[in-house]
Tab-separated table of C-alpha atoms and ligand atoms in Angstrom:
chain	number	residue	atom	x	y	z
A	1437	UNK	CA	9.954	28.625	-18.608
A	1438	UNK	CA	6.330	27.563	-18.450
A	1439	UNK	CA	4.175	26.725	-15.485
A	1440	UNK	CA	2.912	23.181	-15.526
A	1441	UNK	CA	0.985	23.211	-12.303
A	1442	UNK	CA	0.582	24.707	-8.933
A	1443	UNK	CA	0.486	22.464	-5.958
A	1444	UNK	CA	-2.120	23.158	-3.336
A	1445	UNK	CA	0.647	23.552	-0.831
A	1446	UNK	CA	2.139	26.659	0.729
A	1447	UNK	CA	5.760	25.771	0.260
A	1448	UNK	CA	6.700	25.199	-3.352
A	1449	UNK	CA	5.972	26.373	-6.840
A	1450	UNK	CA	6.590	23.828	-9.584
A	1451	UNK	CA	8.065	25.094	-12.793
A	1452	UNK	CA	9.357	23.444	-15.873
A	1453	UNK	CA	12.580	24.392	-17.572
A	1454	UNK	CA	13.405	22.829	-20.938
A	1455	UNK	CA	13.745	19.347	-19.595
A	1456	UNK	CA	13.262	19.135	-15.831
A	1457	UNK	CA	10.593	19.838	-13.263
A	1458	UNK	CA	12.030	22.157	-10.651
A	1459	UNK	CA	11.098	23.777	-7.365
A	1460	UNK	CA	11.792	27.481	-7.621
A	1461	UNK	CA	11.532	28.204	-3.943
A	1462	UNK	CA	9.258	29.179	-1.098
A	1463	UNK	CA	5.986	30.674	-2.172
A	1464	UNK	CA	3.211	31.643	0.193
A	1465	UNK	CA	-0.169	30.306	-0.855
A	1466	UNK	CA	-1.512	32.921	-3.283
A	1467	UNK	CA	-4.849	34.584	-2.719
A	1468	UNK	CA	-5.597	34.909	-6.425
A	1469	UNK	CA	-5.863	32.590	-9.383
A	1470	UNK	CA	-2.953	31.712	-11.653
A	1471	UNK	CA	-4.904	29.848	-14.257
A	1472	UNK	CA	-3.071	29.868	-17.551
A	1473	UNK	CA	-1.619	33.332	-17.202
A	1474	UNK	CA	2.117	33.454	-17.431
A	1475	UNK	CA	2.437	37.107	-16.448
A	1476	UNK	CA	0.654	36.490	-13.184
A	1477	UNK	CA	2.984	33.619	-12.526
A	1478	UNK	CA	5.975	35.908	-12.885
A	1479	UNK	CA	4.357	38.148	-10.280
A	1480	UNK	CA	4.072	35.166	-7.981
A	1481	UNK	CA	7.707	34.255	-8.555
A	1482	UNK	CA	8.662	37.717	-7.372
A	1483	UNK	CA	7.581	36.673	-3.866
A	1484	UNK	CA	10.498	34.243	-3.660
A	1485	UNK	CA	13.109	35.423	-1.162
A	1486	UNK	CA	16.044	36.970	-3.011
A	1487	UNK	CA	18.633	34.655	-1.461
A	1488	UNK	CA	16.765	31.567	-2.767
A	1489	UNK	CA	16.527	32.972	-6.258
A	1490	UNK	CA	20.238	33.625	-6.204
A	1491	UNK	CA	20.930	30.044	-5.176
A	1492	UNK	CA	19.107	28.937	-8.324
A	1493	UNK	CA	16.274	26.452	-8.613
A	1494	UNK	CA	16.298	23.278	-6.524
A	1495	UNK	CA	15.893	19.976	-8.365
A	1496	UNK	CA	12.446	18.500	-7.723
A	1497	UNK	CA	12.520	14.921	-6.579
A	1498	UNK	CA	9.481	12.852	-7.399
A	1499	UNK	CA	8.622	12.070	-3.762
A	1500	UNK	CA	7.346	15.633	-3.657
A	1501	UNK	CA	4.097	14.263	-5.086
A	1502	UNK	CA	3.743	11.452	-2.561
A	1503	UNK	CA	1.033	11.734	0.104
A	1504	UNK	CA	2.434	12.967	3.400
A	1505	UNK	CA	1.523	9.935	5.521
A	1506	UNK	CA	3.116	7.545	3.022
A	1507	UNK	CA	6.490	9.240	3.293
A	1508	UNK	CA	6.761	7.852	6.834
A	1509	UNK	CA	5.665	4.361	5.855
A	1510	UNK	CA	8.184	1.592	6.500
A	1511	UNK	CA	8.113	-0.889	3.607
A	1512	UNK	CA	6.530	-4.283	4.247
A	1513	UNK	CA	9.230	-6.935	4.501
A	1514	UNK	CA	8.154	-9.735	2.211
A	1515	UNK	CA	10.007	-13.041	1.977
A	1516	UNK	CA	12.527	-13.498	-0.843
A	1517	UNK	CA	11.387	-15.357	-3.964
A	1518	UNK	CA	12.803	-18.862	-4.376
A	1519	UNK	CA	15.074	-17.924	-7.291
A	1520	UNK	CA	16.617	-14.960	-5.438
A	1521	UNK	CA	17.080	-17.052	-2.320
A	1522	UNK	CA	18.632	-19.820	-4.329
A	1523	UNK	CA	21.242	-17.549	-5.941
A	1524	UNK	CA	22.011	-15.846	-2.601
A	1525	UNK	CA	22.514	-19.157	-0.816
A	1526	UNK	CA	24.217	-20.793	-3.801
A	1527	UNK	CA	21.770	-23.704	-3.630
A	1528	UNK	CA	19.224	-25.084	-6.095
A	1529	UNK	CA	15.614	-24.133	-5.139
A	1530	UNK	CA	14.793	-27.813	-4.601
A	1531	UNK	CA	17.645	-28.052	-2.091
A	1532	UNK	CA	16.216	-25.292	0.089
A	1533	UNK	CA	14.009	-26.300	3.000
A	1534	UNK	CA	11.559	-23.441	2.981
A	1535	UNK	CA	9.779	-23.162	6.331
A	1536	UNK	CA	9.539	-19.371	6.648
A	1537	UNK	CA	6.216	-18.340	5.078
A	1538	UNK	CA	3.610	-20.938	6.120
A	1539	UNK	CA	3.207	-22.156	2.565
A	1540	UNK	CA	1.684	-25.571	1.926
A	1541	UNK	CA	4.565	-27.690	0.556
A	1542	UNK	CA	2.214	-30.280	-0.954
A	1543	UNK	CA	0.895	-27.751	-3.440
A	1544	UNK	CA	-2.521	-28.008	-5.066
A	1545	UNK	CA	-4.323	-31.155	-6.269
A	1546	UNK	CA	-3.326	-32.388	-9.759
A	1547	UNK	CA	-6.592	-31.047	-11.198
A	1548	UNK	CA	-5.228	-27.524	-10.771
A	1549	UNK	CA	-2.246	-27.992	-13.094
A	1550	UNK	CA	-4.472	-29.729	-15.647
A	1551	UNK	CA	-6.950	-26.851	-15.525
A	1552	UNK	CA	-4.181	-24.272	-15.864
A	1553	UNK	CA	-2.826	-26.115	-18.904
A	1554	UNK	CA	-6.165	-25.942	-20.643
A	1555	UNK	CA	-7.209	-22.318	-20.158
A	1556	UNK	CA	-9.227	-21.539	-23.287
A	1557	UNK	CA	-9.581	-17.770	-23.255
A	1558	UNK	CA	-6.576	-16.217	-21.534
A	1559	UNK	CA	-6.964	-13.139	-23.730
A	1560	UNK	CA	-10.416	-12.357	-22.317
A	1561	UNK	CA	-10.747	-10.469	-19.015
A	1562	UNK	CA	-11.887	-12.563	-16.071
A	1563	UNK	CA	-15.405	-12.558	-14.640
A	1564	UNK	CA	-15.494	-9.484	-12.358
A	1565	UNK	CA	-17.928	-11.340	-10.102
A	1566	UNK	CA	-15.959	-14.625	-9.975
A	1567	UNK	CA	-19.316	-16.375	-10.367
A	1568	UNK	CA	-18.012	-19.927	-10.842
A	1569	UNK	CA	-15.724	-19.658	-7.868
A	1570	UNK	CA	-18.326	-18.094	-5.598
A	1571	UNK	CA	-20.813	-20.849	-6.498
A	1572	UNK	CA	-18.180	-23.468	-5.662
A	1573	UNK	CA	-17.357	-21.669	-2.414
A	1574	UNK	CA	-21.042	-21.564	-1.485
A	1575	UNK	CA	-21.138	-25.359	-1.785
A	1576	UNK	CA	-17.893	-25.694	0.137
A	1577	UNK	CA	-18.884	-23.399	2.998
A	1578	UNK	CA	-22.646	-23.756	3.247
A	1579	UNK	CA	-23.026	-19.983	2.871
A	1580	UNK	CA	-24.883	-18.543	-0.126
A	1581	UNK	CA	-22.700	-16.908	-2.773
A	1582	UNK	CA	-24.391	-13.509	-2.237
A	1583	UNK	CA	-22.403	-13.218	0.977
A	1584	UNK	CA	-19.081	-14.137	-0.654
A	1585	UNK	CA	-16.554	-11.970	-2.472
A	1586	UNK	CA	-13.254	-13.263	-3.867
A	1587	UNK	CA	-9.996	-11.368	-3.998
A	1588	UNK	CA	-6.381	-11.458	-5.040
A	1589	UNK	CA	-5.464	-13.240	-1.819
A	1590	UNK	CA	-6.888	-12.420	1.603
A	1591	UNK	CA	-4.313	-9.631	1.541
A	1592	UNK	CA	-6.293	-7.730	-1.079
A	1593	UNK	CA	-9.474	-8.075	0.950
A	1594	UNK	CA	-7.820	-6.677	4.082
A	1595	UNK	CA	-6.844	-3.584	2.127
A	1596	UNK	CA	-10.223	-3.374	0.378
A	1597	UNK	CA	-12.083	-3.478	3.694
A	1598	UNK	CA	-9.916	-0.673	5.034
A	1599	UNK	CA	-10.412	1.406	1.893
A	1600	UNK	CA	-14.180	1.032	2.271
A	1601	UNK	CA	-14.349	1.625	6.010
A	1602	UNK	CA	-11.624	4.015	7.068
A	1603	UNK	CA	-11.294	7.721	6.553
A	1604	UNK	CA	-7.795	9.113	7.108
A	1605	UNK	CA	-7.355	9.538	10.857
A	1606	UNK	CA	-9.848	6.779	11.782
A	1607	UNK	CA	-8.676	4.157	14.234
A	1608	UNK	CA	-8.373	0.387	14.114
A	1609	UNK	CA	-7.562	-2.074	16.890
A	1610	UNK	CA	-4.716	-4.498	16.336
A	1611	UNK	CA	-3.742	-7.239	18.803
A	1612	UNK	CA	-0.039	-7.970	18.424
A	1613	UNK	CA	1.812	-10.160	18.036
A	1614	UNK	CA	-0.229	-10.959	14.955
A	1615	UNK	CA	-0.202	-10.770	11.155
A	1616	UNK	CA	1.583	-7.516	10.369
A	1617	UNK	CA	-0.419	-6.688	7.238
A	1618	UNK	CA	-3.206	-5.146	9.354
A	1619	UNK	CA	-0.840	-2.530	10.712
A	1620	UNK	CA	0.776	-2.037	7.333
A	1621	UNK	CA	-2.502	-1.563	5.426
A	1622	UNK	CA	-3.806	0.758	8.135
A	1623	UNK	CA	-0.729	2.922	7.632
A	1624	UNK	CA	-1.232	2.915	3.848
A	1625	UNK	CA	-4.830	3.990	4.383
A	1626	UNK	CA	-3.863	6.793	6.767
A	1627	UNK	CA	-5.507	5.166	9.802
A	1628	UNK	CA	-4.222	5.091	13.380
A	1629	UNK	CA	-3.497	1.738	14.943
A	1630	UNK	CA	-4.399	1.214	18.589
A	1631	UNK	CA	-2.439	-1.750	19.826
A	1632	UNK	CA	-3.960	-4.001	22.444
A	1633	UNK	CA	-1.202	-6.558	23.042
A	1634	UNK	CA	-2.099	-10.170	23.687
A	1635	UNK	CA	-1.527	-11.717	27.096
A	1636	UNK	CA	1.568	-13.823	27.828
A	1637	UNK	CA	-0.212	-16.962	26.584
A	1638	UNK	CA	-1.162	-15.055	23.379
A	1639	UNK	CA	-4.865	-14.971	24.251
A	1640	UNK	CA	-6.777	-11.750	23.580
A	1641	UNK	CA	-7.058	-9.151	26.328
A	1642	UNK	CA	-10.839	-8.722	26.057
A	1643	UNK	CA	-11.092	-6.319	28.999
A	1644	UNK	CA	-8.539	-3.987	27.422
A	1645	UNK	CA	-10.191	-4.268	24.000
A	1646	UNK	CA	-13.552	-3.358	25.556
A	1647	UNK	CA	-12.056	-0.333	27.292
A	1648	UNK	CA	-10.312	0.866	24.134
A	1649	UNK	CA	-13.475	0.484	22.039
A	1650	UNK	CA	-15.437	2.551	24.560
A	1651	UNK	CA	-12.853	5.289	24.911
A	1652	UNK	CA	-11.251	5.584	21.483
A	1653	UNK	CA	-14.204	4.596	19.290
A	1654	UNK	CA	-12.136	2.711	16.702
A	1655	UNK	CA	-13.982	1.611	13.565
A	1656	UNK	CA	-12.735	-1.939	13.266
A	1657	UNK	CA	-10.715	-4.661	14.923
A	1658	UNK	CA	-8.663	-7.342	13.187
A	1659	UNK	CA	-8.671	-10.756	14.883
A	1660	UNK	CA	-6.855	-13.824	13.649
A	1661	UNK	CA	-7.857	-17.380	14.477
A	1662	UNK	CA	-5.589	-19.311	14.451
A	1663	UNK	CA	-3.310	-16.400	15.137
A	1664	UNK	CA	-0.143	-15.938	13.128
A	1665	UNK	CA	2.547	-16.329	14.598
A	1666	UNK	CA	1.596	-18.386	17.676
A	1667	UNK	CA	-1.237	-20.587	16.396
A	1668	UNK	CA	-3.726	-19.870	19.215
A	1669	UNK	CA	-7.458	-19.846	18.491
A	1670	UNK	CA	-10.310	-17.611	19.622
A	1671	UNK	CA	-13.145	-19.451	21.311
A	1672	UNK	CA	-16.821	-18.646	20.778
A	1673	UNK	CA	-17.257	-16.962	24.155
A	1674	UNK	CA	-14.486	-14.439	23.496
A	1675	UNK	CA	-15.591	-13.799	19.931
A	1676	UNK	CA	-19.175	-13.187	21.042
A	1677	UNK	CA	-18.030	-10.674	23.661
A	1678	UNK	CA	-16.120	-8.727	21.013
A	1679	UNK	CA	-19.001	-8.959	18.529
A	1680	UNK	CA	-21.165	-7.344	21.179
A	1681	UNK	CA	-19.077	-4.172	20.998
A	1682	UNK	CA	-19.884	-1.313	18.590
A	1683	UNK	CA	-17.064	-2.177	16.202
A	1684	UNK	CA	-16.630	-3.981	12.881
A	1685	UNK	CA	-14.897	-7.304	13.579
A	1686	UNK	CA	-12.720	-8.738	10.807
A	1687	UNK	CA	-11.964	-12.355	11.659
A	1688	UNK	CA	-9.039	-13.657	9.603
A	1689	UNK	CA	-9.320	-17.431	9.218
A	1690	UNK	CA	-6.397	-17.933	6.835
A	1691	UNK	CA	-5.376	-21.077	8.759
A	1692	UNK	CA	-8.734	-22.314	10.064
A	1693	UNK	CA	-8.474	-25.636	8.206
A	1694	UNK	CA	-5.607	-26.757	10.451
A	1695	UNK	CA	-7.358	-25.798	13.681
A	1696	UNK	CA	-9.999	-28.463	14.082
A	1697	UNK	CA	-12.633	-25.762	14.642
A	1698	UNK	CA	-15.389	-24.827	12.223
A	1699	UNK	CA	-15.106	-21.671	10.155
A	1700	UNK	CA	-17.380	-18.862	11.334
A	1701	UNK	CA	-18.254	-17.861	7.745
A	1702	UNK	CA	-21.965	-18.532	8.220
A	1703	UNK	CA	-22.049	-16.240	11.274
A	1704	UNK	CA	-22.087	-13.222	8.949
A	1705	UNK	CA	-25.799	-13.879	8.408
A	1706	UNK	CA	-26.402	-13.319	12.100
A	1707	UNK	CA	-23.837	-10.647	13.033
A	1708	UNK	CA	-24.012	-7.436	11.011
A	1709	UNK	CA	-20.576	-6.367	12.305
A	1710	UNK	CA	-18.660	-9.526	11.323
A	1711	UNK	CA	-16.472	-10.198	8.287
A	1712	UNK	CA	-14.648	-13.527	7.886
A	1713	UNK	CA	-11.622	-13.884	5.607
A	1714	UNK	CA	-10.178	-17.086	4.162
A	1715	UNK	CA	-7.637	-18.074	1.563
A	1716	UNK	CA	-6.582	-20.786	-0.867
A	1717	UNK	CA	-2.919	-20.057	-0.128
A	1718	UNK	CA	-2.680	-22.450	2.800
A	1719	UNK	CA	-5.524	-24.938	2.471
A	1720	UNK	CA	-4.964	-25.599	-1.238
A	1721	UNK	CA	-1.281	-24.773	-1.768
A	1722	UNK	CA	-2.110	-21.876	-4.083
A	1723	UNK	CA	-0.131	-19.032	-2.482
A	1724	UNK	CA	1.521	-18.229	-5.817
A	1725	UNK	CA	-1.795	-17.951	-7.682
A	1726	UNK	CA	-3.220	-15.363	-5.247
A	1727	UNK	CA	-6.794	-16.158	-4.416
A	1728	UNK	CA	-8.648	-15.511	-1.198
A	1729	UNK	CA	-12.253	-14.905	-0.237
A	1730	UNK	CA	-14.392	-13.316	2.395
A	1731	UNK	CA	-17.850	-13.685	3.908
A	1732	UNK	CA	-19.630	-10.378	4.501
A	1733	UNK	CA	-23.006	-9.220	5.793
A	1734	UNK	CA	-25.136	-8.118	2.816
A	1735	UNK	CA	-25.239	-4.542	4.093
A	1736	UNK	CA	-21.440	-4.316	3.784
A	1737	UNK	CA	-20.622	-6.469	0.764
A	1738	UNK	CA	-22.442	-4.064	-1.549
A	1739	UNK	CA	-19.787	-1.420	-0.951
A	1740	UNK	CA	-16.900	-3.799	-1.493
A	1741	UNK	CA	-18.367	-4.702	-4.876
A	1742	UNK	CA	-18.434	-1.021	-5.756
A	1743	UNK	CA	-14.892	-0.293	-4.598
A	1744	UNK	CA	-12.987	-3.372	-5.725
A	1745	UNK	CA	-10.861	-3.514	-8.866
A	1746	UNK	CA	-13.120	-5.065	-11.511
A	1747	UNK	CA	-10.704	-7.835	-12.532
A	1748	UNK	CA	-9.105	-8.571	-9.170
A	1749	UNK	CA	-9.233	-12.371	-9.520
A	1750	UNK	CA	-7.365	-13.531	-12.615
A	1751	UNK	CA	-8.609	-16.252	-14.948
A	1752	UNK	CA	-5.772	-18.501	-13.737
A	1753	UNK	CA	-6.594	-17.863	-10.069
A	1754	UNK	CA	-10.295	-18.580	-10.471
A	1755	UNK	CA	-9.744	-21.716	-12.536
A	1756	UNK	CA	-7.185	-23.002	-10.024
A	1757	UNK	CA	-9.370	-22.396	-6.995
A	1758	UNK	CA	-12.376	-24.094	-8.647
A	1759	UNK	CA	-10.234	-27.074	-9.642
A	1760	UNK	CA	-8.851	-27.358	-6.099
A	1761	UNK	CA	-12.373	-27.467	-4.657
A	1762	UNK	CA	-13.192	-30.335	-7.009
A	1763	UNK	CA	-10.852	-32.583	-5.069
A	1764	UNK	CA	-11.868	-32.284	-1.391
A	1765	UNK	CA	-10.273	-35.651	-0.609
A	1766	UNK	CA	-6.859	-34.332	-1.620
A	1767	UNK	CA	-7.344	-31.167	0.461
A	1768	UNK	CA	-8.403	-33.239	3.459
A	1769	UNK	CA	-5.455	-35.643	3.121
A	1770	UNK	CA	-2.946	-32.789	2.870
A	1771	UNK	CA	-4.461	-31.109	5.895
A	1772	UNK	CA	-4.258	-34.337	7.887
A	1773	UNK	CA	-0.645	-34.870	6.850
A	1774	UNK	CA	0.281	-31.358	7.990
A	1775	UNK	CA	-1.585	-31.641	11.293
A	1776	UNK	CA	0.133	-34.997	11.982
A	1777	UNK	CA	3.509	-33.527	11.083
A	1778	UNK	CA	2.848	-30.519	13.314
A	1779	UNK	CA	2.576	-32.821	16.330
A	1780	UNK	CA	5.789	-34.660	15.404
A	1781	UNK	CA	7.636	-31.385	14.797
A	1782	UNK	CA	6.404	-29.968	18.117
A	1783	UNK	CA	7.714	-32.983	20.042
A	1784	UNK	CA	11.073	-32.872	18.270
A	1785	UNK	CA	11.524	-29.133	18.845
A	1786	UNK	CA	10.530	-29.580	22.468
A	1787	UNK	CA	13.449	-31.971	22.967
A	1788	UNK	CA	15.949	-29.220	22.166
A	1789	UNK	CA	17.202	-27.353	25.251
A	1790	UNK	CA	17.442	-24.027	23.408
A	1791	UNK	CA	13.884	-23.926	21.995
A	1792	UNK	CA	10.545	-23.547	23.766
A	1793	UNK	CA	7.790	-24.343	21.246
A	1794	UNK	CA	4.191	-23.199	21.752
A	1795	UNK	CA	1.307	-25.598	21.027
A	1796	UNK	CA	-0.245	-24.569	17.720
A	1797	UNK	CA	-3.578	-25.003	15.933
A	1798	UNK	CA	-2.053	-24.013	12.627
A	1799	UNK	CA	0.603	-25.063	10.100
A	1800	UNK	CA	3.458	-23.366	11.971
A	1801	UNK	CA	5.032	-23.434	15.408
A	1802	UNK	CA	6.337	-20.450	17.313
A	1803	UNK	CA	9.400	-21.050	19.492
A	1804	UNK	CA	11.071	-18.939	22.100
A	1805	UNK	CA	14.823	-19.168	21.702
A	1806	UNK	CA	16.243	-19.851	25.152
A	1807	UNK	CA	19.518	-20.726	26.893
A	1808	UNK	CA	21.197	-17.519	25.822
A	1809	UNK	CA	21.088	-18.443	22.137
A	1810	UNK	CA	20.563	-15.539	19.732
A	1811	UNK	CA	17.388	-15.994	17.636
A	1812	UNK	CA	18.625	-13.918	14.703
A	1813	UNK	CA	21.906	-15.797	14.529
A	1814	UNK	CA	20.045	-19.100	14.712
A	1815	UNK	CA	17.932	-18.075	11.724
A	1816	UNK	CA	20.985	-16.923	9.782
A	1817	UNK	CA	23.015	-20.033	10.557
A	1818	UNK	CA	20.133	-22.241	9.457
A	1819	UNK	CA	19.786	-20.216	6.249
A	1820	UNK	CA	23.455	-20.914	5.475
A	1821	UNK	CA	22.605	-24.610	5.815
A	1822	UNK	CA	19.703	-24.152	3.364
A	1823	UNK	CA	16.904	-24.149	5.962
A	1824	UNK	CA	14.710	-21.035	6.050
A	1825	UNK	CA	12.726	-20.113	9.147
A	1826	UNK	CA	11.199	-16.814	10.304
A	1827	UNK	CA	12.807	-14.746	13.034
A	1828	UNK	CA	11.102	-12.046	15.155
A	1829	UNK	CA	12.697	-9.064	16.746
A	1830	UNK	CA	10.000	-6.526	17.499
A	1831	UNK	CA	8.528	-5.002	20.616
A	1832	UNK	CA	6.002	-7.748	21.183
A	1833	UNK	CA	8.157	-10.652	20.131
A	1834	UNK	CA	11.872	-10.458	20.576
A	1835	UNK	CA	13.998	-13.577	20.501
A	1836	UNK	CA	11.441	-15.839	18.847
A	1837	UNK	CA	11.428	-17.910	15.679
A	1838	UNK	CA	8.528	-19.402	13.742
A	1839	UNK	CA	8.842	-22.654	11.828
A	1840	UNK	CA	6.276	-23.665	9.197
A	1841	UNK	CA	5.176	-27.281	9.182
A	1842	UNK	CA	6.509	-29.054	6.115
A	1843	UNK	CA	6.743	-32.601	4.796
A	1844	UNK	CA	8.345	-35.235	7.101
A	1845	UNK	CA	11.612	-35.065	5.148
A	1846	UNK	CA	11.715	-31.282	5.676
A	1847	UNK	CA	11.255	-31.785	9.434
A	1848	UNK	CA	14.120	-34.303	9.344
A	1849	UNK	CA	16.394	-31.868	7.480
A	1850	UNK	CA	15.553	-29.064	9.923
A	1851	UNK	CA	16.210	-31.260	12.965
A	1852	UNK	CA	19.511	-32.483	11.563
A	1853	UNK	CA	20.666	-28.868	11.293
A	1854	UNK	CA	19.256	-27.856	14.687
A	1855	UNK	CA	21.054	-30.721	16.418
A	1856	UNK	CA	24.362	-29.248	15.233
A	1857	UNK	CA	23.817	-26.461	17.789
A	1858	UNK	CA	23.801	-28.912	20.720
B	317	PLP	C1	-3.177	-14.386	9.116
B	317	PLP	C2	-2.980	-14.238	7.647
B	317	PLP	N1	-3.957	-13.689	6.911
B	317	PLP	C3	-3.833	-13.532	5.598
B	317	PLP	C4	-2.685	-13.944	4.942
B	317	PLP	C5	-2.565	-13.677	3.481
B	317	PLP	O1	-3.249	-14.622	2.741
B	317	PLP	P1	-3.225	-14.549	1.153
B	317	PLP	O2	-2.067	-15.373	0.698
B	317	PLP	O3	-4.537	-15.124	0.754
B	317	PLP	O4	-3.084	-13.117	0.763
B	317	PLP	C6	-1.648	-14.535	5.651
B	317	PLP	C7	-0.434	-14.950	4.961
B	317	PLP	O5	0.520	-15.431	5.470
B	317	PLP	C8	-1.792	-14.678	7.049
B	317	PLP	O6	-0.814	-15.178	7.790
């Protein structure tokens, strides 16, 4: 038996038999050093209660090493990949109407596939500063590239911000129902989430936010405009009131292109406590390539540069995003097609007696399932017919479904299935 380590923890001593790591039992935290001295370790082992020694060593399971707060973490529920879905439903991927994850069904402009097919140096690490992409984004947004940092999706940037800002035990404000990654990443980073639920019309409760900021002193607040899942937007007056509070405001604009309002990216030059996040997943149909970006005040961005993974944006992701920006006409046409289809889909859903759709500024529509129909069953029945939608059953949103806006033929397929419930 040899000691391989001593955990800084009062409960267990780790030992190694010939093959396995084992816990040998309860050991009070020692008041002397054990460094490299086997005899001393034997002395420590003698503090193990006799009955535990007699029971023999317990097998150590690897979760012993996991940080305490992560043991309680519920896993994030991602959507199923197309191939898995296809084998579960017994349908070819192209026969599935996928309206559950707000993806852009038109995909990227043709330039993207051409660029991906001609990558010259895939064996060389990508530019850690994503210089080409940030220059293209500066042109696209009107904000200088010094204020812009790219990431492996907006998702990575949400986590990166929290890693830079939050100490374990710090607080964030979350305004549910909203994108659940804020709550999830806060839990991963050991932060407390103070929930300030939205009002019945899904607008922000600014009075409650103000009170919470004053009393609880949270470090940051995550706001989403348009909000996922209801598609409501935050107007300037409300945003300015929140920016006036002593809190870092992270404004997630993942769907801003569909909203008809201007991005607030350039505001980061004026407001030292504002970060704006955006993504290529929705606007450019690049969800699978993983590329997002953020606008940051210069005083903050410096720390994100220091803390980020050096090669967070892959060669393929950067090339794709740059190629997509080269065809603004395509991006504009796709956006217009989706906005037009959103209005058609809204009207069609509104005709159904068992759905109450909410007006949306995004590429999805939230519906309350009414007339005694069960929302979960509706989702499951539609899935059996090859139509995927998102269902909600949490404290803030029970008995709701969210439908992404697709191509006209996808709307038609969805409506054909929904009419079977009449
Ligand atoms: C509000 C919101 N922010 C961010 C994201 C993630 O974006 P990305 O694909 O760039 O990680 C999503 C994805 O659905 C979202 O709904």
